[in-house]
């Protein structure tokens, strides 16, 4: 019975982590075409770092929750574009855009979405097993 509760805990932590990942990807996509006057002002793509959490009560490591250990900025350089008529163009006529690949971000979003769905399915299956176990105990 406690194994099922550990499974819920692991899946719930994964749902939370994937939710953070989805929000981060959405932020990257929303800012993919923003412009700035300097490279320093340009939006930097964010990446989520995950970490497994070892449980001292679970020595075999069967249930290892996941957590977000941080969100880091991309080190990719801003992309200068010559657009002298742009309202944010600097004195030389350049604007700077973030180095964000919309295709990579969409693939990242699909991966996070599928991971989220898989963990929802794990929780639903666990709930059904728990209900059946309780029904067996009642008979």
PDB file of C-alpha atoms in Angstrom:
ATOM      1  CA  UNK A   1       0.000   0.000   0.000  1.00  0.00           C
ATOM      2  CA  UNK A   2       2.795   2.427   0.853  1.00  0.00           C
ATOM      3  CA  UNK A   3       4.370   1.622  -2.516  1.00  0.00           C
ATOM      4  CA  UNK A   4       1.294   3.003  -4.233  1.00  0.00           C
ATOM      5  CA  UNK A   5       1.547   6.193  -2.195  1.00  0.00           C
ATOM      6  CA  UNK A   6       5.214   6.508  -3.163  1.00  0.00           C
ATOM      7  CA  UNK A   7       4.166   6.063  -6.774  1.00  0.00           C
ATOM      8  CA  UNK A   8       1.651   8.899  -6.384  1.00  0.00           C
ATOM      9  CA  UNK A   9       4.376  11.058  -4.864  1.00  0.00           C
ATOM     10  CA  UNK A  10       6.801  10.317  -7.694  1.00  0.00           C
ATOM     11  CA  UNK A  11       4.204  10.980 -10.397  1.00  0.00           C
ATOM     12  CA  UNK A  12       2.997  14.148  -8.686  1.00  0.00           C
ATOM     13  CA  UNK A  13       6.538  15.493  -8.487  1.00  0.00           C
ATOM     14  CA  UNK A  14       7.068  14.668 -12.162  1.00  0.00           C
ATOM     15  CA  UNK A  15       3.808  16.464 -13.052  1.00  0.00           C
ATOM     16  CA  UNK A  16       4.994  19.553 -11.216  1.00  0.00           C
ATOM     17  CA  UNK A  17       8.404  19.439 -12.905  1.00  0.00           C
ATOM     18  CA  UNK A  18       6.904  18.981 -16.382  1.00  0.00           C
ATOM     19  CA  UNK A  19       4.496  21.837 -15.707  1.00  0.00           C
ATOM     20  CA  UNK A  20       7.456  24.115 -14.971  1.00  0.00           C
ATOM     21  CA  UNK A  21       9.108  22.868 -18.165  1.00  0.00           C
ATOM     22  CA  UNK A  22       5.969  23.593 -20.219  1.00  0.00           C
ATOM     23  CA  UNK A  23       5.713  27.113 -18.783  1.00  0.00           C
ATOM     24  CA  UNK A  24       9.384  27.745 -19.532  1.00  0.00           C
ATOM     25  CA  UNK A  25       9.013  26.568 -23.130  1.00  0.00           C
ATOM     26  CA  UNK A  26       5.916  28.763 -23.513  1.00  0.00           C
ATOM     27  CA  UNK A  27       7.910  31.745 -22.263  1.00  0.00           C
ATOM     28  CA  UNK A  28      10.710  30.982 -24.730  1.00  0.00           C
ATOM     29  CA  UNK A  29       8.242  30.737 -27.611  1.00  0.00           C
ATOM     30  CA  UNK A  30       6.480  33.948 -26.586  1.00  0.00           C
ATOM     31  CA  UNK A  31       9.798  35.820 -26.592  1.00  0.00           C
ATOM     32  CA  UNK A  32      11.359  34.182 -29.659  1.00  0.00           C
ATOM     33  CA  UNK A  33      10.774  37.169 -31.911  1.00  0.00           C
ATOM     34  CA  UNK A  34      11.277  40.011 -29.430  1.00  0.00           C
ATOM     35  CA  UNK A  35      13.871  42.634 -30.245  1.00  0.00           C
ATOM     36  CA  UNK A  36      16.257  44.684 -28.138  1.00  0.00           C
ATOM     37  CA  UNK A  37      18.717  47.512 -28.732  1.00  0.00           C
ATOM     38  CA  UNK A  38      21.680  45.707 -27.165  1.00  0.00           C
ATOM     39  CA  UNK A  39      22.734  42.072 -26.747  1.00  0.00           C
ATOM     40  CA  UNK A  40      22.552  42.475 -22.954  1.00  0.00           C
ATOM     41  CA  UNK A  41      18.879  43.509 -23.090  1.00  0.00           C
ATOM     42  CA  UNK A  42      17.930  40.596 -25.359  1.00  0.00           C
ATOM     43  CA  UNK A  43      15.770  37.857 -23.885  1.00  0.00           C
ATOM     44  CA  UNK A  44      17.770  34.718 -23.083  1.00  0.00           C
ATOM     45  CA  UNK A  45      16.089  31.355 -23.607  1.00  0.00           C
ATOM     46  CA  UNK A  46      15.515  29.452 -20.373  1.00  0.00           C
ATOM     47  CA  UNK A  47      16.180  25.769 -19.725  1.00  0.00           C
ATOM     48  CA  UNK A  48      14.855  23.731 -16.804  1.00  0.00           C
ATOM     49  CA  UNK A  49      17.228  21.514 -14.846  1.00  0.00           C
ATOM     50  CA  UNK A  50      15.773  18.399 -13.208  1.00  0.00           C
ATOM     51  CA  UNK A  51      17.114  16.454 -10.260  1.00  0.00           C
ATOM     52  CA  UNK A  52      16.033  13.150  -8.770  1.00  0.00           C
ATOM     53  CA  UNK A  53      15.525  13.065  -5.031  1.00  0.00           C
ATOM     54  CA  UNK A  54      16.773   9.996  -3.191  1.00  0.00           C
ATOM     55  CA  UNK A  55      14.473   8.846  -0.418  1.00  0.00           C
ATOM     56  CA  UNK A  56      16.219   7.410   2.651  1.00  0.00           C
ATOM     57  CA  UNK A  57      13.089   5.354   3.390  1.00  0.00           C
ATOM     58  CA  UNK A  58      13.389   3.704  -0.040  1.00  0.00           C
ATOM     59  CA  UNK A  59      16.845   2.078  -0.146  1.00  0.00           C
ATOM     60  CA  UNK A  60      16.263   0.272  -3.449  1.00  0.00           C
ATOM     61  CA  UNK A  61      15.383   3.550  -5.180  1.00  0.00           C
ATOM     62  CA  UNK A  62      12.092   2.297  -6.608  1.00  0.00           C
ATOM     63  CA  UNK A  63      10.369   5.630  -6.066  1.00  0.00           C
ATOM     64  CA  UNK A  64      12.610   8.590  -6.789  1.00  0.00           C
ATOM     65  CA  UNK A  65      10.711  11.873  -6.985  1.00  0.00           C
ATOM     66  CA  UNK A  66      11.843  14.534  -9.402  1.00  0.00           C
ATOM     67  CA  UNK A  67      12.257  18.214  -8.701  1.00  0.00           C
ATOM     68  CA  UNK A  68      13.309  21.298 -10.571  1.00  0.00           C
ATOM     69  CA  UNK A  69      16.791  22.151  -9.355  1.00  0.00           C
ATOM     70  CA  UNK A  70      16.912  25.391 -11.312  1.00  0.00           C
ATOM     71  CA  UNK A  71      16.169  27.349 -14.437  1.00  0.00           C
ATOM     72  CA  UNK A  72      19.201  28.580 -16.338  1.00  0.00           C
ATOM     73  CA  UNK A  73      19.636  31.102 -19.118  1.00  0.00           C
ATOM     74  CA  UNK A  74      20.979  29.994 -22.464  1.00  0.00           C
ATOM     75  CA  UNK A  75      24.526  31.018 -23.285  1.00  0.00           C
ATOM     76  CA  UNK A  76      23.681  31.511 -26.961  1.00  0.00           C
ATOM     77  CA  UNK A  77      24.605  34.921 -28.306  1.00  0.00           C
ATOM     78  CA  UNK A  78      21.887  37.309 -29.433  1.00  0.00           C
ATOM     79  CA  UNK A  79      21.402  37.500 -33.186  1.00  0.00           C
ATOM     80  CA  UNK A  80      22.123  40.957 -34.644  1.00  0.00           C
ATOM     81  CA  UNK A  81      19.885  42.007 -37.514  1.00  0.00           C
ATOM     82  CA  UNK A  82      20.263  45.152 -39.569  1.00  0.00           C
ATOM     83  CA  UNK A  83      16.896  46.917 -39.439  1.00  0.00           C
ATOM     84  CA  UNK A  84      17.557  50.678 -39.309  1.00  0.00           C
ATOM     85  CA  UNK A  85      13.826  51.537 -39.414  1.00  0.00           C
ATOM     86  CA  UNK A  86      12.950  49.373 -36.412  1.00  0.00           C
ATOM     87  CA  UNK A  87      11.962  51.493 -33.386  1.00  0.00           C
ATOM     88  CA  UNK A  88      14.462  49.637 -31.180  1.00  0.00           C
ATOM     89  CA  UNK A  89      17.384  49.864 -33.608  1.00  0.00           C
ATOM     90  CA  UNK A  90      20.608  51.119 -32.065  1.00  0.00           C
ATOM     91  CA  UNK A  91      22.694  53.982 -33.521  1.00  0.00           C
ATOM     92  CA  UNK A  92      24.211  51.596 -36.079  1.00  0.00           C
ATOM     93  CA  UNK A  93      20.764  50.361 -37.228  1.00  0.00           C
ATOM     94  CA  UNK A  94      20.936  46.932 -35.562  1.00  0.00           C
ATOM     95  CA  UNK A  95      18.433  45.153 -33.371  1.00  0.00           C
ATOM     96  CA  UNK A  96      19.165  41.981 -31.440  1.00  0.00           C
ATOM     97  CA  UNK A  97      16.917  38.931 -31.295  1.00  0.00           C
ATOM     98  CA  UNK A  98      17.175  35.919 -28.995  1.00  0.00           C
ATOM     99  CA  UNK A  99      18.841  32.784 -30.357  1.00  0.00           C
ATOM    100  CA  UNK A 100      15.733  30.627 -29.973  1.00  0.00           C
ATOM    101  CA  UNK A 101      14.882  27.830 -32.378  1.00  0.00           C
ATOM    102  CA  UNK A 102      11.094  27.625 -32.575  1.00  0.00           C
ATOM    103  CA  UNK A 103      11.378  24.071 -33.951  1.00  0.00           C
ATOM    104  CA  UNK A 104      13.515  22.928 -30.989  1.00  0.00           C
ATOM    105  CA  UNK A 105      11.173  24.616 -28.535  1.00  0.00           C
ATOM    106  CA  UNK A 106       8.146  22.934 -30.125  1.00  0.00           C
ATOM    107  CA  UNK A 107       9.891  19.558 -29.879  1.00  0.00           C
ATOM    108  CA  UNK A 108      10.700  20.320 -26.241  1.00  0.00           C
ATOM    109  CA  UNK A 109       7.052  21.231 -25.650  1.00  0.00           C
ATOM    110  CA  UNK A 110       5.847  17.987 -27.224  1.00  0.00           C
ATOM    111  CA  UNK A 111       8.276  15.989 -25.085  1.00  0.00           C
ATOM    112  CA  UNK A 112       7.171  17.749 -21.895  1.00  0.00           C
ATOM    113  CA  UNK A 113       3.511  17.320 -22.826  1.00  0.00           C
ATOM    114  CA  UNK A 114       3.950  13.595 -23.450  1.00  0.00           C
ATOM    115  CA  UNK A 115       5.841  13.164 -20.182  1.00  0.00           C
ATOM    116  CA  UNK A 116       3.059  15.000 -18.372  1.00  0.00           C
ATOM    117  CA  UNK A 117       0.405  12.804 -20.010  1.00  0.00           C
ATOM    118  CA  UNK A 118       2.353   9.641 -19.154  1.00  0.00           C
ATOM    119  CA  UNK A 119       2.515  10.621 -15.488  1.00  0.00           C
ATOM    120  CA  UNK A 120      -1.202  11.416 -15.434  1.00  0.00           C
ATOM    121  CA  UNK A 121      -1.787   7.930 -16.829  1.00  0.00           C
ATOM    122  CA  UNK A 122       0.447   6.404 -14.129  1.00  0.00           C
ATOM    123  CA  UNK A 123      -1.565   8.210 -11.455  1.00  0.00           C
ATOM    124  CA  UNK A 124      -4.887   7.103 -12.973  1.00  0.00           C
ATOM    125  CA  UNK A 125      -3.733   3.481 -13.176  1.00  0.00           C
ATOM    126  CA  UNK A 126      -2.434   3.621  -9.599  1.00  0.00           C
ATOM    127  CA  UNK A 127      -5.750   5.047  -8.429  1.00  0.00           C
ATOM    128  CA  UNK A 128      -7.615   2.229 -10.170  1.00  0.00           C
ATOM    129  CA  UNK A 129      -5.327  -0.373  -8.550  1.00  0.00           C
ATOM    130  CA  UNK A 130      -5.873   1.207  -5.163  1.00  0.00           C
ATOM    131  CA  UNK A 131      -9.657   1.158  -5.660  1.00  0.00           C
ATOM    132  CA  UNK A 132      -9.576  -2.499  -6.698  1.00  0.00           C
ATOM    133  CA  UNK A 133      -7.430  -3.350  -3.705  1.00  0.00           C
ATOM    134  CA  UNK A 134      -9.974  -1.685  -1.412  1.00  0.00           C
ATOM    135  CA  UNK A 135     -12.812  -3.536  -3.133  1.00  0.00           C
ATOM    136  CA  UNK A 136     -11.027  -6.870  -2.605  1.00  0.00           C
ATOM    137  CA  UNK A 137     -10.615  -5.989   1.071  1.00  0.00           C
ATOM    138  CA  UNK A 138     -14.349  -5.330   1.392  1.00  0.00           C
ATOM    139  CA  UNK A 139     -15.420  -8.705   0.018  1.00  0.00           C
TER     140      UNK A 139
END
